[in-house]
Short mmCIF file of N, CA and C in Angstrom, two decimals:
data_model
loop_
_atom_site.label_atom_id
_atom_site.label_comp_id
_atom_site.label_asym_id
_atom_site.label_seq_id
_atom_site.Cartn_x
_atom_site.Cartn_y
_atom_site.Cartn_z
N PRO A 1 0.81 -1.22 0.00
CA PRO A 1 0.00 0.00 0.00
C PRO A 1 0.85 1.27 0.00
N GLY A 2 2.04 1.24 0.56
CA GLY A 2 2.86 2.45 0.63
C GLY A 2 3.78 2.62 -0.56
N GLU A 3 3.72 1.74 -1.55
CA GLU A 3 4.63 1.82 -2.68
C GLU A 3 4.30 3.00 -3.60
N ARG A 4 3.04 3.36 -3.69
CA ARG A 4 2.63 4.42 -4.61
C ARG A 4 2.80 5.81 -4.01
N ASN A 5 3.01 5.90 -2.70
CA ASN A 5 3.10 7.22 -2.08
C ASN A 5 4.23 8.08 -2.65
N PRO A 6 5.45 7.56 -2.80
CA PRO A 6 6.50 8.40 -3.39
C PRO A 6 6.19 8.81 -4.83
N ILE A 7 5.57 7.90 -5.57
CA ILE A 7 5.24 8.21 -6.96
C ILE A 7 4.19 9.31 -7.03
N GLU A 8 3.15 9.17 -6.22
CA GLU A 8 2.12 10.21 -6.18
C GLU A 8 2.69 11.53 -5.70
N GLY A 9 3.64 11.47 -4.78
CA GLY A 9 4.28 12.69 -4.29
C GLY A 9 5.05 13.40 -5.39
N LYS A 10 5.73 12.63 -6.24
CA LYS A 10 6.47 13.23 -7.35
C LYS A 10 5.52 13.85 -8.37
N PHE A 11 4.39 13.20 -8.61
CA PHE A 11 3.41 13.80 -9.50
C PHE A 11 2.87 15.09 -8.91
N GLY A 12 2.65 15.11 -7.62
CA GLY A 12 2.19 16.34 -6.96
C GLY A 12 3.23 17.44 -7.07
N GLN A 13 4.50 17.07 -6.88
CA GLN A 13 5.57 18.06 -7.01
C GLN A 13 5.65 18.57 -8.45
N ALA A 14 5.49 17.68 -9.42
CA ALA A 14 5.52 18.09 -10.83
C ALA A 14 4.36 19.02 -11.16
N LYS A 15 3.20 18.73 -10.59
CA LYS A 15 2.03 19.58 -10.86
C LYS A 15 2.15 20.94 -10.20
N ASN A 16 2.52 20.97 -8.95
CA ASN A 16 2.57 22.23 -8.21
C ASN A 16 3.83 23.04 -8.52
N GLY A 17 4.97 22.38 -8.55
CA GLY A 17 6.23 23.09 -8.69
C GLY A 17 6.65 23.36 -10.12
N TYR A 18 6.27 22.50 -11.04
CA TYR A 18 6.76 22.61 -12.40
C TYR A 18 5.67 22.79 -13.44
N GLY A 19 4.44 23.00 -13.03
CA GLY A 19 3.36 23.35 -13.93
C GLY A 19 2.82 22.22 -14.78
N MET A 20 2.92 21.00 -14.31
CA MET A 20 2.40 19.89 -15.11
C MET A 20 0.89 19.97 -15.24
N ASN A 21 0.24 20.60 -14.28
CA ASN A 21 -1.22 20.71 -14.36
C ASN A 21 -1.67 21.84 -15.31
N ARG A 22 -0.72 22.61 -15.84
CA ARG A 22 -1.08 23.71 -16.74
C ARG A 22 -0.75 23.41 -18.20
N ILE A 23 -0.51 22.14 -18.53
CA ILE A 23 -0.20 21.78 -19.92
C ILE A 23 -1.49 21.86 -20.72
N ARG A 24 -1.48 22.66 -21.76
CA ARG A 24 -2.66 22.86 -22.60
C ARG A 24 -2.32 22.60 -24.07
N ALA A 25 -1.60 21.53 -24.34
CA ALA A 25 -1.23 21.21 -25.71
C ALA A 25 -2.41 20.57 -26.43
N ARG A 26 -2.48 20.80 -27.71
CA ARG A 26 -3.60 20.26 -28.49
C ARG A 26 -3.33 18.85 -29.00
N LEU A 27 -2.08 18.57 -29.28
CA LEU A 27 -1.75 17.24 -29.81
C LEU A 27 -1.26 16.32 -28.70
N LYS A 28 -1.52 15.04 -28.87
CA LYS A 28 -1.11 14.05 -27.88
C LYS A 28 0.41 14.00 -27.75
N ASN A 29 1.11 14.05 -28.89
CA ASN A 29 2.58 13.99 -28.85
C ASN A 29 3.17 15.21 -28.14
N THR A 30 2.56 16.36 -28.31
CA THR A 30 3.05 17.56 -27.65
C THR A 30 2.86 17.46 -26.14
N SER A 31 1.72 16.95 -25.70
CA SER A 31 1.48 16.76 -24.27
C SER A 31 2.47 15.77 -23.68
N GLN A 32 2.72 14.69 -24.40
CA GLN A 32 3.68 13.70 -23.91
C GLN A 32 5.08 14.28 -23.84
N SER A 33 5.43 15.13 -24.79
CA SER A 33 6.74 15.77 -24.77
C SER A 33 6.89 16.70 -23.56
N TRP A 34 5.82 17.48 -23.26
CA TRP A 34 5.86 18.36 -22.09
C TRP A 34 6.00 17.55 -20.81
N ILE A 35 5.24 16.48 -20.69
CA ILE A 35 5.31 15.65 -19.49
C ILE A 35 6.69 15.03 -19.35
N ALA A 36 7.25 14.52 -20.45
CA ALA A 36 8.59 13.93 -20.41
C ALA A 36 9.63 14.97 -20.03
N SER A 37 9.48 16.21 -20.52
CA SER A 37 10.42 17.27 -20.17
C SER A 37 10.37 17.60 -18.69
N ILE A 38 9.16 17.67 -18.13
CA ILE A 38 9.01 17.97 -16.71
C ILE A 38 9.61 16.86 -15.86
N ILE A 39 9.39 15.61 -16.25
CA ILE A 39 9.96 14.49 -15.51
C ILE A 39 11.48 14.50 -15.62
N LEU A 40 12.00 14.88 -16.79
CA LEU A 40 13.45 15.01 -16.95
C LEU A 40 14.00 16.06 -15.99
N VAL A 41 13.33 17.19 -15.88
CA VAL A 41 13.78 18.24 -14.96
C VAL A 41 13.74 17.74 -13.52
N LEU A 42 12.69 17.01 -13.15
CA LEU A 42 12.62 16.45 -11.79
C LEU A 42 13.81 15.54 -11.52
N ASN A 43 14.15 14.71 -12.49
CA ASN A 43 15.30 13.81 -12.32
C ASN A 43 16.61 14.57 -12.24
N LEU A 44 16.75 15.62 -13.05
CA LEU A 44 17.97 16.42 -13.00
C LEU A 44 18.12 17.13 -11.66
N VAL A 45 17.02 17.63 -11.12
CA VAL A 45 17.08 18.29 -9.82
C VAL A 45 17.48 17.29 -8.74
N LYS A 46 16.94 16.08 -8.81
CA LYS A 46 17.30 15.06 -7.83
C LYS A 46 18.77 14.67 -7.96
N LEU A 47 19.25 14.49 -9.20
CA LEU A 47 20.66 14.13 -9.40
C LEU A 47 21.59 15.25 -8.95
N ALA A 48 21.20 16.49 -9.18
CA ALA A 48 22.03 17.61 -8.73
C ALA A 48 22.11 17.64 -7.21
N GLY A 49 21.01 17.34 -6.55
CA GLY A 49 21.02 17.28 -5.08
C GLY A 49 21.88 16.16 -4.56
N MET A 50 21.94 15.05 -5.29
CA MET A 50 22.78 13.92 -4.87
C MET A 50 24.25 14.19 -5.18
N ALA A 51 24.53 14.95 -6.25
CA ALA A 51 25.91 15.21 -6.65
C ALA A 51 26.59 16.23 -5.76
N LEU A 52 25.83 17.15 -5.18
CA LEU A 52 26.42 18.19 -4.36
C LEU A 52 27.22 17.65 -3.18
N PRO A 53 26.69 16.72 -2.38
CA PRO A 53 27.52 16.18 -1.29
C PRO A 53 28.75 15.44 -1.79
N CYS A 54 28.64 14.78 -2.93
CA CYS A 54 29.80 14.08 -3.48
C CYS A 54 30.89 15.06 -3.87
N LEU A 55 30.49 16.16 -4.50
CA LEU A 55 31.48 17.16 -4.88
C LEU A 55 32.11 17.81 -3.66
N SER A 56 31.30 18.12 -2.68
CA SER A 56 31.85 18.76 -1.49
C SER A 56 32.71 17.78 -0.71
N PHE A 57 32.39 16.49 -0.77
CA PHE A 57 33.21 15.50 -0.07
C PHE A 57 34.60 15.41 -0.71
N SER A 58 34.65 15.48 -2.05
CA SER A 58 35.95 15.41 -2.71
C SER A 58 36.75 16.68 -2.46
N ALA A 59 36.09 17.77 -2.15
CA ALA A 59 36.79 19.03 -1.88
C ALA A 59 37.38 19.07 -0.48
N TRP A 60 37.01 18.13 0.40
CA TRP A 60 37.53 18.12 1.77
C TRP A 60 39.05 17.99 1.77
N LYS A 61 39.59 17.18 0.87
CA LYS A 61 41.04 16.97 0.84
C LYS A 61 41.76 18.28 0.55
N ASP A 62 41.26 19.03 -0.44
CA ASP A 62 41.87 20.32 -0.77
C ASP A 62 41.73 21.30 0.39
N LEU A 63 40.54 21.32 1.00
CA LEU A 63 40.32 22.22 2.13
C LEU A 63 41.23 21.88 3.30
N LYS A 64 41.41 20.58 3.55
CA LYS A 64 42.29 20.15 4.64
C LYS A 64 43.72 20.60 4.39
N ASN A 65 44.19 20.48 3.15
CA ASN A 65 45.55 20.91 2.83
C ASN A 65 45.69 22.43 2.96
N MET A 66 44.67 23.17 2.53
CA MET A 66 44.73 24.63 2.66
C MET A 66 44.77 25.05 4.13
N LEU A 67 43.94 24.41 4.96
CA LEU A 67 43.94 24.74 6.39
C LEU A 67 45.27 24.37 7.04
N ARG A 68 45.81 23.24 6.67
CA ARG A 68 47.09 22.80 7.24
C ARG A 68 48.18 23.81 6.89
N ASN A 69 48.22 24.26 5.64
CA ASN A 69 49.23 25.25 5.24
C ASN A 69 49.03 26.57 5.96
N ALA A 70 47.79 26.99 6.12
CA ALA A 70 47.52 28.25 6.82
C ALA A 70 47.96 28.16 8.28
N ILE A 71 47.69 27.04 8.93
CA ILE A 71 48.10 26.86 10.33
C ILE A 71 49.61 26.86 10.44
N ARG A 72 50.28 26.21 9.51
CA ARG A 72 51.75 26.21 9.52
C ARG A 72 52.30 27.63 9.39
N GLN A 73 51.72 28.41 8.49
CA GLN A 73 52.18 29.78 8.31
C GLN A 73 51.96 30.60 9.58
N ILE A 74 50.81 30.42 10.22
CA ILE A 74 50.52 31.16 11.46
C ILE A 74 51.51 30.76 12.54
N LEU A 75 51.79 29.47 12.66
CA LEU A 75 52.75 29.02 13.67
C LEU A 75 54.15 29.54 13.39
N GLU A 76 54.54 29.60 12.12
CA GLU A 76 55.86 30.14 11.79
C GLU A 76 55.94 31.62 12.13
N ILE A 77 54.87 32.38 11.86
CA ILE A 77 54.85 33.81 12.20
C ILE A 77 54.95 34.00 13.70
N GLN A 78 54.21 33.19 14.45
CA GLN A 78 54.28 33.30 15.90
C GLN A 78 55.65 32.93 16.42
N LYS A 79 56.27 31.93 15.79
CA LYS A 79 57.61 31.52 16.22
C LYS A 79 58.61 32.65 15.98
N ILE A 80 58.49 33.32 14.84
CA ILE A 80 59.38 34.44 14.53
C ILE A 80 59.14 35.60 15.49
N GLN A 81 57.88 35.87 15.80
CA GLN A 81 57.56 36.98 16.70
C GLN A 81 58.00 36.69 18.13
N ASN A 82 58.02 35.43 18.53
CA ASN A 82 58.39 35.07 19.89
C ASN A 82 59.89 34.90 20.08
N GLN A 83 60.67 34.89 19.01
CA GLN A 83 62.12 34.70 19.15
C GLN A 83 62.78 35.77 20.01
N PRO A 84 62.52 37.05 19.81
CA PRO A 84 63.19 38.04 20.67
C PRO A 84 62.82 37.86 22.15
N ARG A 85 61.58 37.49 22.44
CA ARG A 85 61.18 37.28 23.83
C ARG A 85 61.92 36.09 24.42
N GLU A 86 62.08 35.03 23.63
CA GLU A 86 62.76 33.85 24.14
C GLU A 86 64.22 34.18 24.42
N LEU A 87 64.83 34.99 23.56
CA LEU A 87 66.23 35.34 23.76
C LEU A 87 66.42 36.24 24.98
N SER A 88 65.40 37.07 25.26
CA SER A 88 65.54 37.98 26.40
C SER A 88 65.10 37.32 27.71
N GLY A 89 64.51 36.12 27.63
CA GLY A 89 64.08 35.45 28.83
C GLY A 89 62.63 35.74 29.21
N LEU A 90 61.94 36.58 28.47
CA LEU A 90 60.54 36.91 28.74
C LEU A 90 59.64 36.10 27.80
N VAL A 91 59.27 34.94 28.22
CA VAL A 91 58.38 34.08 27.42
C VAL A 91 57.02 34.09 28.09
N LEU A 92 56.00 34.50 27.34
CA LEU A 92 54.64 34.55 27.88
C LEU A 92 53.83 33.38 27.41
#
């Protein structure tokens, strides 16, 4: 009984969000083309939503390397700034 719920939900989304209920084509082939186009857009939107986490997951490696380099640079700057204090005996 619950197998049709997702399908009916997609038809509702196509009707409300993408104007499937406003198709006023005169020929059968034209109506079928409009319906196929709307379903194609629904599938593309779903695939784009699935691809976004995959793309961002692959970007984690680059982000990790950028953060690591930035932290190294900050630590080197602090080390350089603290050298005169270490030499004078005033280490905070």
